[in-house]
């Protein structure tokens, strides 16, 4: 069971990492396009190689969101925002199951093992409640964006797409947190260690 | 209970939760959520907020710089860049007294220029430099303390994740903050080198001797660090030069360090997945705190606590510097308990409004006006202006008096009090940001709970942590002297700004 959730969380983190890398690529391509376009319009090219420069500026390949050409990526801003939301949500499950969230634990080192267990149960139950509420409300948000048919400004893609994609990470995070909370309760009752306590965060 | 009282009561409740080990982001989220529920007499508004607020917080373009810088930092730890930096620094400094330790500081500073995280810098440089320090007879506590101090350079020298978060909270320009951090960051490195040379004179047994490296080898080692310089130049130069936005700079940096790591055979598929999970953990941790902070600050704004507190401090008529020193001292204390990002997210929404209404005298209206007039005259604005008006202006300037706006407008200079105040607030915000950055980092190396101390000490099992504690006090002294200098002379921080 623990293995299942761990693998699931890691898998989500890999997908999020891949999307993050893709965003890095898109942003860099957009900068290159913008700078190249500027360079082709600059005097150096316009005076010496006007034919080549103008041909390159006018060069077009048809693409999904308008033609692909040498220039800034129109709407890269919107893709970064949508992709980033997906990325962060898909990172949440791993951070949760690995216990990566920042805490102050020097004051609770002195209290008894039993008290610490009760505290852990309370915290993990509260965390699960919050993550479940976040996922449910994100679902509500997705529905309302869907019903209103809102689209982004430049690329005109429906806003609910990004919401729906983010929902995947939010739901898995909620599932992981409920599982962890249940295990903590079981631990408190049986007095046994059922799952490893997470290591600290690396930041 | 009035809204303000509810807002004020939320502080002790929040701190109690945090000290009871509730994750900081969760504690802030709950405080904000429950607080909003009490203020509005029900949870409908708080629940409605959640429909879009989580999404909009996570999809912020300006915050997308954070995961990109984190990915960049994790790639940087893979690529043999730390070894190249250390080898170059060791070649030039290693044969001096305490030279290997100085080289470790130099390499940390270089690594800090491509990595925005102190813990990653400390861990990476620790793995590289600690064995070398021990090999050349540097004592255990001295070696670990040096690397812990060096680690803080990861965040002091831009790019810096903490500074990005500060910039967003205080609504300041990230590029200007990075620029302002450069001189204090270099001062930190120089201060640590001086500390080392004092330490080895006071404790002659603490450092061994290393034979000098031939000149040719030194030169080759310098050449080997060019990728690091290239990435730093591209990222910081590009952001500052206006070539791209900070987020774009972070993307360029992530790709750059990724390519270097790949070229050095440090980045295979397994290492890539490892970078993803490491980035995932730290990114999600930071963003969950950002979300909690957004909720908590939304609640505080409803209660009007930040404005009320700022007005209260102003009404008491305390000296601005007294207030500043109390706040910095508070950070030093809190830094012993909490990591730097949590601290910034927790406190800046309260402290920044207070600091921004105080006048630290960073802008002199008359001097600024005179500078602008001189510049205008140098640019030929005086041509066509009646000679008697010019005489009047020059006369006033010679007396050091304010030139009435009617006269200065003839030269095209229209500086208003409001504009000068806005510049003053921006300078105060940047200066305060750098000061906070330094004091929160000092917390990371303050005994007994400084996080970096534990990371480095865990790498050297033969050194008791007490020895690290003793030696790190020298470096902390250097930090405190630097803070005092920056408080007394704001120009050190603001010097590079336009």
PDB file of C-alpha atoms in Angstrom, chain B residues 255-383:
ATOM      1  CA  UNK B 255      18.995  24.900 -19.473  1.00  0.00           C
ATOM      2  CA  UNK B 256      22.587  26.175 -19.189  1.00  0.00           C
ATOM      3  CA  UNK B 257      23.471  24.257 -16.034  1.00  0.00           C
ATOM      4  CA  UNK B 258      21.615  21.223 -17.415  1.00  0.00           C
ATOM      5  CA  UNK B 259      23.761  21.293 -20.566  1.00  0.00           C
ATOM      6  CA  UNK B 260      26.971  21.719 -18.571  1.00  0.00           C
ATOM      7  CA  UNK B 261      26.025  18.836 -16.302  1.00  0.00           C
ATOM      8  CA  UNK B 262      25.229  16.730 -19.368  1.00  0.00           C
ATOM      9  CA  UNK B 263      28.540  17.634 -21.040  1.00  0.00           C
ATOM     10  CA  UNK B 264      30.401  16.690 -17.848  1.00  0.00           C
ATOM     11  CA  UNK B 265      28.561  13.344 -17.841  1.00  0.00           C
ATOM     12  CA  UNK B 266      26.870  14.247 -14.577  1.00  0.00           C
ATOM     13  CA  UNK B 267      23.361  14.227 -15.989  1.00  0.00           C
ATOM     14  CA  UNK B 268      22.164  10.807 -17.082  1.00  0.00           C
ATOM     15  CA  UNK B 269      18.555   9.643 -17.026  1.00  0.00           C
ATOM     16  CA  UNK B 270      18.723   8.536 -13.402  1.00  0.00           C
ATOM     17  CA  UNK B 271      20.247  11.835 -12.285  1.00  0.00           C
ATOM     18  CA  UNK B 272      17.572  13.695 -14.255  1.00  0.00           C
ATOM     19  CA  UNK B 273      14.819  11.850 -12.392  1.00  0.00           C
ATOM     20  CA  UNK B 274      16.652  12.542  -9.134  1.00  0.00           C
ATOM     21  CA  UNK B 275      16.735  16.258  -9.972  1.00  0.00           C
ATOM     22  CA  UNK B 276      13.007  16.121 -10.684  1.00  0.00           C
ATOM     23  CA  UNK B 277      12.147  14.581  -7.307  1.00  0.00           C
ATOM     24  CA  UNK B 278      14.500  16.936  -5.425  1.00  0.00           C
ATOM     25  CA  UNK B 279      12.989  19.924  -7.248  1.00  0.00           C
ATOM     26  CA  UNK B 280       9.490  18.545  -6.590  1.00  0.00           C
ATOM     27  CA  UNK B 281      10.043  18.306  -2.842  1.00  0.00           C
ATOM     28  CA  UNK B 282      11.486  21.775  -2.380  1.00  0.00           C
ATOM     29  CA  UNK B 283       9.105  23.405  -4.880  1.00  0.00           C
ATOM     30  CA  UNK B 284       5.986  21.916  -3.313  1.00  0.00           C
ATOM     31  CA  UNK B 285       7.200  22.833   0.161  1.00  0.00           C
ATOM     32  CA  UNK B 286       7.784  26.459  -0.871  1.00  0.00           C
ATOM     33  CA  UNK B 287       4.525  26.792  -2.795  1.00  0.00           C
ATOM     34  CA  UNK B 288       2.477  25.320  -0.005  1.00  0.00           C
ATOM     35  CA  UNK B 289       3.876  27.995   2.292  1.00  0.00           C
ATOM     36  CA  UNK B 290       3.200  30.595  -0.402  1.00  0.00           C
ATOM     37  CA  UNK B 291      -0.396  29.379  -0.553  1.00  0.00           C
ATOM     38  CA  UNK B 292      -0.742  29.468   3.228  1.00  0.00           C
ATOM     39  CA  UNK B 293       0.801  32.949   3.283  1.00  0.00           C
ATOM     40  CA  UNK B 294      -1.586  34.134   0.548  1.00  0.00           C
ATOM     41  CA  UNK B 295      -4.529  32.966   2.623  1.00  0.00           C
ATOM     42  CA  UNK B 296      -3.207  34.338   5.872  1.00  0.00           C
ATOM     43  CA  UNK B 297      -2.317  37.686   4.322  1.00  0.00           C
ATOM     44  CA  UNK B 298      -5.728  37.880   2.708  1.00  0.00           C
ATOM     45  CA  UNK B 299      -7.216  37.486   6.155  1.00  0.00           C
ATOM     46  CA  UNK B 300      -4.837  40.048   7.710  1.00  0.00           C
ATOM     47  CA  UNK B 301      -5.713  42.546   4.979  1.00  0.00           C
ATOM     48  CA  UNK B 302      -9.410  42.201   5.880  1.00  0.00           C
ATOM     49  CA  UNK B 303      -8.605  42.879   9.538  1.00  0.00           C
ATOM     50  CA  UNK B 304      -6.382  45.837   8.542  1.00  0.00           C
ATOM     51  CA  UNK B 305      -3.768  44.739  11.065  1.00  0.00           C
ATOM     52  CA  UNK B 306      -0.681  45.563   8.933  1.00  0.00           C
ATOM     53  CA  UNK B 307      -1.763  49.178   8.260  1.00  0.00           C
ATOM     54  CA  UNK B 308      -2.851  49.674  11.854  1.00  0.00           C
ATOM     55  CA  UNK B 309       0.434  48.342  13.195  1.00  0.00           C
ATOM     56  CA  UNK B 310       2.444  50.505  10.809  1.00  0.00           C
ATOM     57  CA  UNK B 311       0.451  53.570  11.864  1.00  0.00           C
ATOM     58  CA  UNK B 312       0.907  52.670  15.523  1.00  0.00           C
ATOM     59  CA  UNK B 313       4.693  52.394  15.162  1.00  0.00           C
ATOM     60  CA  UNK B 314       4.713  55.722  13.311  1.00  0.00           C
ATOM     61  CA  UNK B 315       2.604  57.392  16.038  1.00  0.00           C
ATOM     62  CA  UNK B 316       4.950  56.249  18.779  1.00  0.00           C
ATOM     63  CA  UNK B 317       7.670  58.340  17.163  1.00  0.00           C
ATOM     64  CA  UNK B 318      10.402  55.707  17.579  1.00  0.00           C
ATOM     65  CA  UNK B 319      13.590  56.359  15.686  1.00  0.00           C
ATOM     66  CA  UNK B 320      13.454  54.458  12.369  1.00  0.00           C
ATOM     67  CA  UNK B 321      16.811  52.864  13.121  1.00  0.00           C
ATOM     68  CA  UNK B 322      15.601  51.579  16.486  1.00  0.00           C
ATOM     69  CA  UNK B 323      12.665  49.902  14.767  1.00  0.00           C
ATOM     70  CA  UNK B 324      14.949  48.461  12.092  1.00  0.00           C
ATOM     71  CA  UNK B 325      17.406  47.069  14.638  1.00  0.00           C
ATOM     72  CA  UNK B 326      14.608  45.478  16.681  1.00  0.00           C
ATOM     73  CA  UNK B 327      13.239  43.802  13.547  1.00  0.00           C
ATOM     74  CA  UNK B 328      16.662  42.545  12.474  1.00  0.00           C
ATOM     75  CA  UNK B 329      17.291  41.220  15.966  1.00  0.00           C
ATOM     76  CA  UNK B 330      13.938  39.437  15.868  1.00  0.00           C
ATOM     77  CA  UNK B 331      15.012  37.750  12.610  1.00  0.00           C
ATOM     78  CA  UNK B 332      18.263  36.592  14.191  1.00  0.00           C
ATOM     79  CA  UNK B 333      16.289  34.918  16.976  1.00  0.00           C
ATOM     80  CA  UNK B 334      13.649  33.434  14.693  1.00  0.00           C
ATOM     81  CA  UNK B 335      16.377  32.259  12.323  1.00  0.00           C
ATOM     82  CA  UNK B 336      17.566  29.878  15.005  1.00  0.00           C
ATOM     83  CA  UNK B 337      14.217  28.063  14.737  1.00  0.00           C
ATOM     84  CA  UNK B 338      12.967  28.372  11.186  1.00  0.00           C
ATOM     85  CA  UNK B 339      14.218  28.144   7.633  1.00  0.00           C
ATOM     86  CA  UNK B 340      14.740  31.394   5.772  1.00  0.00           C
ATOM     87  CA  UNK B 341      11.876  31.122   3.283  1.00  0.00           C
ATOM     88  CA  UNK B 342       9.240  30.367   5.914  1.00  0.00           C
ATOM     89  CA  UNK B 343      10.489  33.284   7.951  1.00  0.00           C
ATOM     90  CA  UNK B 344      10.285  35.692   5.033  1.00  0.00           C
ATOM     91  CA  UNK B 345       6.798  34.541   4.040  1.00  0.00           C
ATOM     92  CA  UNK B 346       5.602  34.718   7.620  1.00  0.00           C
ATOM     93  CA  UNK B 347       6.981  38.111   8.570  1.00  0.00           C
ATOM     94  CA  UNK B 348       7.420  40.370   5.543  1.00  0.00           C
ATOM     95  CA  UNK B 349       3.675  41.077   5.164  1.00  0.00           C
ATOM     96  CA  UNK B 350       3.746  42.477   8.721  1.00  0.00           C
ATOM     97  CA  UNK B 351       7.172  44.104   8.849  1.00  0.00           C
ATOM     98  CA  UNK B 352       7.400  45.538   5.366  1.00  0.00           C
ATOM     99  CA  UNK B 353       4.440  47.948   5.754  1.00  0.00           C
ATOM    100  CA  UNK B 354       6.057  49.221   8.969  1.00  0.00           C
ATOM    101  CA  UNK B 355       9.464  49.721   7.363  1.00  0.00           C
ATOM    102  CA  UNK B 356       8.005  51.375   4.278  1.00  0.00           C
ATOM    103  CA  UNK B 357       6.353  54.188   6.259  1.00  0.00           C
ATOM    104  CA  UNK B 358       9.569  55.031   8.127  1.00  0.00           C
ATOM    105  CA  UNK B 359      11.950  57.621   6.763  1.00  0.00           C
ATOM    106  CA  UNK B 360      15.585  56.493   6.802  1.00  0.00           C
ATOM    107  CA  UNK B 361      16.762  59.567   4.944  1.00  0.00           C
ATOM    108  CA  UNK B 362      17.762  57.533   1.879  1.00  0.00           C
ATOM    109  CA  UNK B 363      16.566  60.291  -0.425  1.00  0.00           C
ATOM    110  CA  UNK B 364      17.649  63.916  -0.132  1.00  0.00           C
ATOM    111  CA  UNK B 365      15.145  65.897  -2.183  1.00  0.00           C
ATOM    112  CA  UNK B 366      17.377  68.919  -2.761  1.00  0.00           C
ATOM    113  CA  UNK B 367      20.476  66.883  -3.622  1.00  0.00           C
ATOM    114  CA  UNK B 368      18.442  64.774  -6.025  1.00  0.00           C
ATOM    115  CA  UNK B 369      16.969  67.850  -7.674  1.00  0.00           C
ATOM    116  CA  UNK B 370      20.399  69.458  -8.013  1.00  0.00           C
ATOM    117  CA  UNK B 371      21.805  66.279  -9.552  1.00  0.00           C
ATOM    118  CA  UNK B 372      19.009  66.219 -12.088  1.00  0.00           C
ATOM    119  CA  UNK B 373      19.535  69.903 -12.937  1.00  0.00           C
ATOM    120  CA  UNK B 374      23.277  69.390 -13.395  1.00  0.00           C
ATOM    121  CA  UNK B 375      22.604  66.423 -15.640  1.00  0.00           C
ATOM    122  CA  UNK B 376      20.083  68.426 -17.656  1.00  0.00           C
ATOM    123  CA  UNK B 377      22.590  71.274 -18.097  1.00  0.00           C
ATOM    124  CA  UNK B 378      25.275  68.794 -19.146  1.00  0.00           C
ATOM    125  CA  UNK B 379      22.853  67.473 -21.766  1.00  0.00           C
ATOM    126  CA  UNK B 380      22.438  70.967 -23.185  1.00  0.00           C
ATOM    127  CA  UNK B 381      19.036  71.769 -21.689  1.00  0.00           C
ATOM    128  CA  UNK B 382      20.288  75.261 -20.719  1.00  0.00           C
ATOM    129  CA  UNK B 383      20.317  76.409 -24.359  1.00  0.00           C
TER     130      UNK B 383
END
